[in-house]
PDB file of C-alpha atoms and ligand atoms in Angstrom:
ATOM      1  CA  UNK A 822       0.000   0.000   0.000  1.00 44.00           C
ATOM      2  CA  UNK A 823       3.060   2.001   0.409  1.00 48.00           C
ATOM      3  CA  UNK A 824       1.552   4.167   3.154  1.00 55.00           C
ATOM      4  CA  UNK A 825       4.083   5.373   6.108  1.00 85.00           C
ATOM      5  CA  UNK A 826       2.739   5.792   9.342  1.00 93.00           C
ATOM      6  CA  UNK A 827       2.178   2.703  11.685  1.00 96.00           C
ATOM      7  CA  UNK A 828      -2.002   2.088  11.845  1.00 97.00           C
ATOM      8  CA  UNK A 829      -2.465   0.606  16.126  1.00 98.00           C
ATOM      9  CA  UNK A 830      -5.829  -1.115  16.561  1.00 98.00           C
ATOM     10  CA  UNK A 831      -6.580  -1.344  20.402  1.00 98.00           C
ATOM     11  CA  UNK A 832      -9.300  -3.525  21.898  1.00 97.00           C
ATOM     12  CA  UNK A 833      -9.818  -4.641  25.243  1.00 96.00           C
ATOM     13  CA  UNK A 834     -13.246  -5.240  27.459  1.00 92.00           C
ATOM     14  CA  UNK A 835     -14.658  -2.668  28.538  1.00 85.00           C
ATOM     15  CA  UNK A 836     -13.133  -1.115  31.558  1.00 87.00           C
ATOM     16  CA  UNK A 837      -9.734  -2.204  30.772  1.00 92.00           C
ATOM     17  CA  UNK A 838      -8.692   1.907  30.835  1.00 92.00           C
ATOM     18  CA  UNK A 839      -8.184   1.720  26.994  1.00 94.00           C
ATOM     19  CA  UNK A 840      -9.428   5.471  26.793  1.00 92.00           C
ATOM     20  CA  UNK A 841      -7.531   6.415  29.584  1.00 94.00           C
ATOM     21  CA  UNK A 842      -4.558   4.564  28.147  1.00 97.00           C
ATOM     22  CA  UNK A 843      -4.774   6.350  24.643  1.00 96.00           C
ATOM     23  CA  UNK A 844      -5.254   9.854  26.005  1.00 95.00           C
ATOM     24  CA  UNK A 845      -1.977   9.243  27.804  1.00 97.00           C
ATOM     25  CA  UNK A 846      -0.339   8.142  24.990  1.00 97.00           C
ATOM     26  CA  UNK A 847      -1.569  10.787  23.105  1.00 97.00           C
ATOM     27  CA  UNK A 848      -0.150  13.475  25.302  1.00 97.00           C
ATOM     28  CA  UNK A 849       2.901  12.530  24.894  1.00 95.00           C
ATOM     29  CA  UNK A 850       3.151  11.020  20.846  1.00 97.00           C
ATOM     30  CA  UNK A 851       2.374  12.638  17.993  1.00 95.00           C
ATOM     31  CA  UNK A 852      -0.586  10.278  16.859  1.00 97.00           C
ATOM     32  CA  UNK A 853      -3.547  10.803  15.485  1.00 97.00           C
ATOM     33  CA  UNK A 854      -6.982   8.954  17.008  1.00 97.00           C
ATOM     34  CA  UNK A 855      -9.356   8.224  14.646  1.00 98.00           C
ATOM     35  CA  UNK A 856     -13.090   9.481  16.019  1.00 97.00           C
ATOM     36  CA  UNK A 857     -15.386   6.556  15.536  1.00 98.00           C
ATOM     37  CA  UNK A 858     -19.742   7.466  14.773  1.00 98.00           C
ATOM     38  CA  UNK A 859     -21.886   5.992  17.161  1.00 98.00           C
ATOM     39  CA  UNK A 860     -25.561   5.699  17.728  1.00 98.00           C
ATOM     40  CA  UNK A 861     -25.433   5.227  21.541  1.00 97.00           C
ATOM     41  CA  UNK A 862     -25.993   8.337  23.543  1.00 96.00           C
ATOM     42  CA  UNK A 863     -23.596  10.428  25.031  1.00 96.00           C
ATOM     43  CA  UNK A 864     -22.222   9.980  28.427  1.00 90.00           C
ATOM     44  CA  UNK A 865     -21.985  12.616  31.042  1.00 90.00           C
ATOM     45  CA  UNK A 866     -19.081  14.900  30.051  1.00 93.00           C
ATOM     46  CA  UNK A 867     -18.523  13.403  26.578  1.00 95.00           C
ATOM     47  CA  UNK A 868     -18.325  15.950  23.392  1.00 97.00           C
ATOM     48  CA  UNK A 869     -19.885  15.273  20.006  1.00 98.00           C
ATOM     49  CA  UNK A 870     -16.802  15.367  17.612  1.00 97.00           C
ATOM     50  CA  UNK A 871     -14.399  15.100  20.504  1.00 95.00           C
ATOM     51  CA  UNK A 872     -15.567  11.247  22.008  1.00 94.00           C
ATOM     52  CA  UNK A 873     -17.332   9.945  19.125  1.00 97.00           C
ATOM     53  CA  UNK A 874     -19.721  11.549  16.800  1.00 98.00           C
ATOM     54  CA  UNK A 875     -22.795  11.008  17.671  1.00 98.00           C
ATOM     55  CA  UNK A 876     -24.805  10.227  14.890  1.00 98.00           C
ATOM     56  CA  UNK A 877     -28.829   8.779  14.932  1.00 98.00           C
ATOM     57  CA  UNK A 878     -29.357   5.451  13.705  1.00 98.00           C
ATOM     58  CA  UNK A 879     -30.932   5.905  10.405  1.00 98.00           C
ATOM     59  CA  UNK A 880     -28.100   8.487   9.130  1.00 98.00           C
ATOM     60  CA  UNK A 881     -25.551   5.703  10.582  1.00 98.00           C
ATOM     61  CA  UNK A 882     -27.388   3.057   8.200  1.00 98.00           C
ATOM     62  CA  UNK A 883     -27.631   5.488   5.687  1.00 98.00           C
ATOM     63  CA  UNK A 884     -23.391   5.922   6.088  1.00 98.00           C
ATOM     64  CA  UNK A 885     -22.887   1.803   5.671  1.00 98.00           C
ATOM     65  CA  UNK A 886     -25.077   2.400   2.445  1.00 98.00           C
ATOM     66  CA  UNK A 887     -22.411   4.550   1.112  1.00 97.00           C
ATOM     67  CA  UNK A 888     -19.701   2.467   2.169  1.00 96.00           C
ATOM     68  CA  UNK A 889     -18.398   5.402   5.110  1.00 96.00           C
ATOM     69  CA  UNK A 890     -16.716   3.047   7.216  1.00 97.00           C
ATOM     70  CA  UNK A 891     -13.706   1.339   7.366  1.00 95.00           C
ATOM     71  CA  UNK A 892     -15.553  -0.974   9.766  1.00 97.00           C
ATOM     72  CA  UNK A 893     -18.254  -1.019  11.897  1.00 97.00           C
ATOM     73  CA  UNK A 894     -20.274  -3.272  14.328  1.00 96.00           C
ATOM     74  CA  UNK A 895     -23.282  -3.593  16.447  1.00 95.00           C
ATOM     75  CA  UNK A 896     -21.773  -3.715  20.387  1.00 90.00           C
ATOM     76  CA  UNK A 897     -23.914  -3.684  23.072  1.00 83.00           C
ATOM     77  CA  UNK A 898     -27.113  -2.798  20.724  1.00 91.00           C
ATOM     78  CA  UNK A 899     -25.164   0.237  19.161  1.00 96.00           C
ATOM     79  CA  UNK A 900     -23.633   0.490  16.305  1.00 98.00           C
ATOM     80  CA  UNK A 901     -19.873   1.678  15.989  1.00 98.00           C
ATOM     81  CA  UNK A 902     -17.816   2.043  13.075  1.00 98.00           C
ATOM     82  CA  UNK A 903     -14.745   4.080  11.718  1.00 98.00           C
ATOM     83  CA  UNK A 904     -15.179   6.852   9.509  1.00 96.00           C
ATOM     84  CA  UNK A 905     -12.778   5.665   6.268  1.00 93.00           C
ATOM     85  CA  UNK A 906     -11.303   8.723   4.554  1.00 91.00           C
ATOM     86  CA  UNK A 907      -9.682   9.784   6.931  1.00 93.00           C
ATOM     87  CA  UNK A 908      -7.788   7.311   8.285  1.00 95.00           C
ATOM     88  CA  UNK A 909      -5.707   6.025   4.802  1.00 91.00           C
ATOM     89  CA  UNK A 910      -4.989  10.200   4.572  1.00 94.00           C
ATOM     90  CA  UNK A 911      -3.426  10.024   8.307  1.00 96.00           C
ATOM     91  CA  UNK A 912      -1.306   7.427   7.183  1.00 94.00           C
ATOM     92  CA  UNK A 913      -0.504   7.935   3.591  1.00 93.00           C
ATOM     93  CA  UNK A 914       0.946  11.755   4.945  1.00 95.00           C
ATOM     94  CA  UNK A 915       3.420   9.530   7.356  1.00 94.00           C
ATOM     95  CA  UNK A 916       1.263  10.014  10.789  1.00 96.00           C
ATOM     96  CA  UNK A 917       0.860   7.656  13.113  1.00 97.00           C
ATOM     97  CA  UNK A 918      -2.930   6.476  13.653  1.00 97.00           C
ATOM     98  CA  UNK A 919      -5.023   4.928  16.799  1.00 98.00           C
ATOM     99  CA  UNK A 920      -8.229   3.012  16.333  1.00 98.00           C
ATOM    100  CA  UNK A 921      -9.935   2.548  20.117  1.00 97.00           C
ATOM    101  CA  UNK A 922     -12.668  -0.534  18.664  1.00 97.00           C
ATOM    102  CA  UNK A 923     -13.850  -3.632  19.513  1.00 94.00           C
ATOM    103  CA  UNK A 924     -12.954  -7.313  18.558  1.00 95.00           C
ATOM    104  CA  UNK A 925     -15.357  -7.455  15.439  1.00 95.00           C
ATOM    105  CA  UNK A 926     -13.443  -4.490  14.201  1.00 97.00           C
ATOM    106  CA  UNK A 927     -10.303  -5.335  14.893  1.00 97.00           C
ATOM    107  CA  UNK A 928     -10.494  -8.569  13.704  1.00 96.00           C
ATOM    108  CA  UNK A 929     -11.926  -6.983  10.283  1.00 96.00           C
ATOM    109  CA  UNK A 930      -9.098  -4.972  10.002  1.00 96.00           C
ATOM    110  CA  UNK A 931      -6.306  -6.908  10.529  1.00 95.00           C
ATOM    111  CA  UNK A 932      -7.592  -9.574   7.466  1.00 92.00           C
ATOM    112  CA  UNK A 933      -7.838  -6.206   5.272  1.00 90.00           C
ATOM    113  CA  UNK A 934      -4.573  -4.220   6.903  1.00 90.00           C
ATOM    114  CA  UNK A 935      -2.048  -6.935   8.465  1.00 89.00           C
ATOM    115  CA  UNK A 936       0.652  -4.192   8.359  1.00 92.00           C
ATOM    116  CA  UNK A 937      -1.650  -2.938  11.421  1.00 96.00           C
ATOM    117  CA  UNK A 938      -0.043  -3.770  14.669  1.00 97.00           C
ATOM    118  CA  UNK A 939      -3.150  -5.069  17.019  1.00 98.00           C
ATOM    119  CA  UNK A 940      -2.969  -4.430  21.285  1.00 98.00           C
ATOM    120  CA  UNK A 941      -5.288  -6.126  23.175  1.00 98.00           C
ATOM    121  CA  UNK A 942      -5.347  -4.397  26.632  1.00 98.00           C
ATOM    122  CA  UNK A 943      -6.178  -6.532  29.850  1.00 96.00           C
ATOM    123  CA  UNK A 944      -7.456  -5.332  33.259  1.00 95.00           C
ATOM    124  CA  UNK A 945      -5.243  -6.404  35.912  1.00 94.00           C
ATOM    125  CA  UNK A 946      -7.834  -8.661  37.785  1.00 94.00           C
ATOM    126  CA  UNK A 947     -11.576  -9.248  36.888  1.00 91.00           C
ATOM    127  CA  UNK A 948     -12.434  -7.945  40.349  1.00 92.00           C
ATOM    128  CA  UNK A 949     -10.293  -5.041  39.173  1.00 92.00           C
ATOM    129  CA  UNK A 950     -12.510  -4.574  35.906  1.00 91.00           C
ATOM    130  CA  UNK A 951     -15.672  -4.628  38.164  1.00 90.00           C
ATOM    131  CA  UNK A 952     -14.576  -1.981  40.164  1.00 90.00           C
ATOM    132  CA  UNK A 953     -13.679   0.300  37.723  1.00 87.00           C
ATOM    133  CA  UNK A 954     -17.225  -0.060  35.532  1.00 85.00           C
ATOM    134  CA  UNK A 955     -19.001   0.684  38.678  1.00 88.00           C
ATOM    135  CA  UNK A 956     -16.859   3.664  39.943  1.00 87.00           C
ATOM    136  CA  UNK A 957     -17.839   5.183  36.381  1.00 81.00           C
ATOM    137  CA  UNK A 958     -21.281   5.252  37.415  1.00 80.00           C
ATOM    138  CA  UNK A 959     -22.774   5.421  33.688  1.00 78.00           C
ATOM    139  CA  UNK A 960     -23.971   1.618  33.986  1.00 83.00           C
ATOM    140  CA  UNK A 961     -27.270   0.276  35.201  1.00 89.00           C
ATOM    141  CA  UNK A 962     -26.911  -2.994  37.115  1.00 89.00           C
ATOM    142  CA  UNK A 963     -28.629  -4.513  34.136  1.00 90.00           C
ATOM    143  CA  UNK A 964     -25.617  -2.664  31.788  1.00 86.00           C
ATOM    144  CA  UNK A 965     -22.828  -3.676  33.956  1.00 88.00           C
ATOM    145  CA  UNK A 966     -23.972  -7.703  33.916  1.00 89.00           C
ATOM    146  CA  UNK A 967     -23.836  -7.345  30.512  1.00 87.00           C
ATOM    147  CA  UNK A 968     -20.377  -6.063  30.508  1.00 85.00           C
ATOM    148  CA  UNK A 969     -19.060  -8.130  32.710  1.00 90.00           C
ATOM    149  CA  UNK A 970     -20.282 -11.194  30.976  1.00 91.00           C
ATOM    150  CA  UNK A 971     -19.220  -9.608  27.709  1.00 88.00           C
ATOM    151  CA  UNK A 972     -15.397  -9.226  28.934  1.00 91.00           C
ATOM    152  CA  UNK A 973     -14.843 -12.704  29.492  1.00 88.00           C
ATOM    153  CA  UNK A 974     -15.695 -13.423  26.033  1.00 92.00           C
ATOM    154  CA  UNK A 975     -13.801 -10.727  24.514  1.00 93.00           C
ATOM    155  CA  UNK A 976     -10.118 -12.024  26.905  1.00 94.00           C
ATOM    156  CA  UNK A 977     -10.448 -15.277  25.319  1.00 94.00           C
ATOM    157  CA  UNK A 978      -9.968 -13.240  22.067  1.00 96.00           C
ATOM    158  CA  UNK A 979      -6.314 -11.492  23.300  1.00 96.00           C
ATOM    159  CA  UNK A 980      -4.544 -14.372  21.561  1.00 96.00           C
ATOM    160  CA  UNK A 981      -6.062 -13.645  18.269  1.00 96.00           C
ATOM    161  CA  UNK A 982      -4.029  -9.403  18.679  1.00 98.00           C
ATOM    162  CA  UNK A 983      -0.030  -9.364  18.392  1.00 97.00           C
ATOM    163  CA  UNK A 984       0.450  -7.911  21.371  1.00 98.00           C
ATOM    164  CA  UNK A 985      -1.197  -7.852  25.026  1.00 98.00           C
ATOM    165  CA  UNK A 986      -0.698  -5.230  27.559  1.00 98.00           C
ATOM    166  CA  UNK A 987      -1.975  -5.449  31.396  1.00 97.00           C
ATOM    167  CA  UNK A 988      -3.412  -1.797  32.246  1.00 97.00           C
ATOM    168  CA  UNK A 989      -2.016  -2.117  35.604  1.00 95.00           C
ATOM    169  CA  UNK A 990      -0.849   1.400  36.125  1.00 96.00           C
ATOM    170  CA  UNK A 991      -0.739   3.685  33.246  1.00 97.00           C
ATOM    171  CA  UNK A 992       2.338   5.058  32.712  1.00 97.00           C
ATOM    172  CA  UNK A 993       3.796   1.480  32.487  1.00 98.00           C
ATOM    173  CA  UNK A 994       1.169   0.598  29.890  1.00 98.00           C
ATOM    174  CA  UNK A 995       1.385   4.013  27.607  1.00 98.00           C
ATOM    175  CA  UNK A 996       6.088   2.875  27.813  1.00 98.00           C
ATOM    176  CA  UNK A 997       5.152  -0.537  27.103  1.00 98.00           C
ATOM    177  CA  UNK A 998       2.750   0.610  23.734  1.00 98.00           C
ATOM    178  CA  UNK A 999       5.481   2.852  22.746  1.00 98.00           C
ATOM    179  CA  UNK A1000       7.893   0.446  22.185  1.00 98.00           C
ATOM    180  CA  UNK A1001       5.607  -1.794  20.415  1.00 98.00           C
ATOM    181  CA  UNK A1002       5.097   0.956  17.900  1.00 96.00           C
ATOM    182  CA  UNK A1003       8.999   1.825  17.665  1.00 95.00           C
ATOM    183  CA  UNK A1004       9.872  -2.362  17.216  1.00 96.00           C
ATOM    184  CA  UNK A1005       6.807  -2.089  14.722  1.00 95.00           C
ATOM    185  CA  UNK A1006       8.409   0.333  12.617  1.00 93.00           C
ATOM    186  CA  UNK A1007      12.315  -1.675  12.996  1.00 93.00           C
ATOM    187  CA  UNK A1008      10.670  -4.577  10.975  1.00 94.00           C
ATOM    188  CA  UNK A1009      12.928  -5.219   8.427  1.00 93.00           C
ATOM    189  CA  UNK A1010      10.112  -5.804   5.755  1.00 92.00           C
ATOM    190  CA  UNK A1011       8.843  -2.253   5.951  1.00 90.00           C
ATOM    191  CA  UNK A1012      11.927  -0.274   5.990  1.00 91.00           C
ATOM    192  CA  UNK A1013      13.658  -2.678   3.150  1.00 91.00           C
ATOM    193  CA  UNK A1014      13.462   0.235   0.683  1.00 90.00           C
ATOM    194  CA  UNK A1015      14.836   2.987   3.186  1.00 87.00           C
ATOM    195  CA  UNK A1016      17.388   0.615   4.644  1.00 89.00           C
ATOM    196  CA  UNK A1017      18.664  -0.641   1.043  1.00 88.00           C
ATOM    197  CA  UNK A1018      18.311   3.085  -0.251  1.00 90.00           C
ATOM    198  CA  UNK A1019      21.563   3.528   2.511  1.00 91.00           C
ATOM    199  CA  UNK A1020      24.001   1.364   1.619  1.00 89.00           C
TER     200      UNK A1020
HETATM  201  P1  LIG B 912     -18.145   2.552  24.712  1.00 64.59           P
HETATM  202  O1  LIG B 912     -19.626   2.533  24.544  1.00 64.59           O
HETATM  203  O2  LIG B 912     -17.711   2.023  26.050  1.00 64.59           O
HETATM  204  O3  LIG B 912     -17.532   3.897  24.380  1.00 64.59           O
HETATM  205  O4  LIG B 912     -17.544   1.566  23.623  1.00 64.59           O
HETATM  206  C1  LIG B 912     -18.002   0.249  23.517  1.00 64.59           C
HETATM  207  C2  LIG B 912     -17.093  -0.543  22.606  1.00 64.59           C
HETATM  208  O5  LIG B 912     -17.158  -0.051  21.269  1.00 64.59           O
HETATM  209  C3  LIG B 912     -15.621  -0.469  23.000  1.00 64.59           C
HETATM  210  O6  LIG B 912     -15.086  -1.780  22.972  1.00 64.59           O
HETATM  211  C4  LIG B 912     -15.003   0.387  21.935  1.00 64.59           C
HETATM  212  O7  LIG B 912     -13.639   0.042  21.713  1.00 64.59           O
HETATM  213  C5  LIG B 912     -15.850  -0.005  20.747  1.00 64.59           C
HETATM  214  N1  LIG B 912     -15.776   0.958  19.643  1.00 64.59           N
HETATM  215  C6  LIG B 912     -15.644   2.305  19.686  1.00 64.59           C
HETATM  216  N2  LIG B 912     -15.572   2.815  18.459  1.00 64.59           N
HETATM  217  C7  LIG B 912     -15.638   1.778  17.590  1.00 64.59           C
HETATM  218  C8  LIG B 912     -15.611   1.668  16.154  1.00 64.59           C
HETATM  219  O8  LIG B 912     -15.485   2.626  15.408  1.00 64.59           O
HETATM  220  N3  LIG B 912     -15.714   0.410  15.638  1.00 64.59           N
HETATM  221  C9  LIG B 912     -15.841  -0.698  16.413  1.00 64.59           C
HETATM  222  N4  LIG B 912     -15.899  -1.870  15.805  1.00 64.59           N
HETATM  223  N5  LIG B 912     -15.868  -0.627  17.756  1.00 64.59           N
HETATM  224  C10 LIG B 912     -15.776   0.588  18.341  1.00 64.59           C
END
């Protein structure tokens, strides 16, 4: 495809502080997230544009019609998907690019794009995951069961990613995704040109 920044799917159950992971990282790298459209609502303190875009279910149907997305899925009875265009244009201008989505998506991707590099991000401890669901206060018991139930389906899919990182404390997580980018972009098949170009 001959495009030169590194694309990072990360996935993990919900919980596993893969926002809170990616804003960190963000801080600190010069990466681009990709904002995915949703048709849930937002929660407190999220921003339309900012979070997600927030987009009502017929105009999201309406944007698989015209072939929008890079990917989408239905999670949790909402749909989610990545807006396409500009994603490839993030990476064909040489920036690196962060897709936050779940397993479906990933999994989508990485047939499509294997140059991808694909994180799955882990909770320390179940009881861990619990805790930090509830302490977020936007699920109803009925919500977080579902979640809960959902994440140990979606750990038994870790070994299907090329990487897995425990979120135990964040800074360690955020060094430990850094270098996975920086060994992603050593690999000798996609620098071949560059490197032969040297010598
Ligand atoms: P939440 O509702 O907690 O923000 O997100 C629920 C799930 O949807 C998370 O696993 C999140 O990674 C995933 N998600 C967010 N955006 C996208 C997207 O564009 N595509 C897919 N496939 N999943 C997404």
């Amino acid at each position: 495809m001959g495009v030169k920044g590194q694309l990072l799917v990360i996935s993990g159950p919900s919980g596993a502080g893969k926002g809170t992971v990616c804003k960190a990282l963000l801080e600190k790298n010069d990466i681009w997230i990709s904002v995915s459209a949703t048709t849930r609502s937002p929660r407190a303190g999220e921003v339309d544009g900012i979070n997600y875009f927030f987009t009502p279910r017929e105009d999201f149907l309406k944007k698989i019609e015209n072939d929008d997305f890079l990917e989408y899925a239905e999670v949790y009875g909402n749909f989610y998907g990545t807006p396409k265009s500009k994603v490839f244009e993030m990476l064909e201008n040489g920036r690196d690019v962060i897709l936050e989505i779940d397993i479906q998506g990933a999994l989508k991707i990485k047939s499509a794009y294997p140059d991808g590099v694909f994180v799955f991000i882990l909770p320390p401890s179940m009881e861990e995951l619990e805790s930090r669901i509830t302490n977020r206060g936007s699920e109803t018991p009925e919500s977080l069961k579902t979640r809960l139930n959902a994440a140990y389906d979606e750990i038994s899919f870790a070994s299907k990613y090329d990487y897995a990182v425990v979120n135990d404390r964040v800074e360690d997580a955020v060094k430990k995704i850094e270098s996975i980018i920086m060994a992603e972009k050593c690999r000798v098949y996609k620098i071949k040109d560059e490197i032969l170009g040297r010598f």
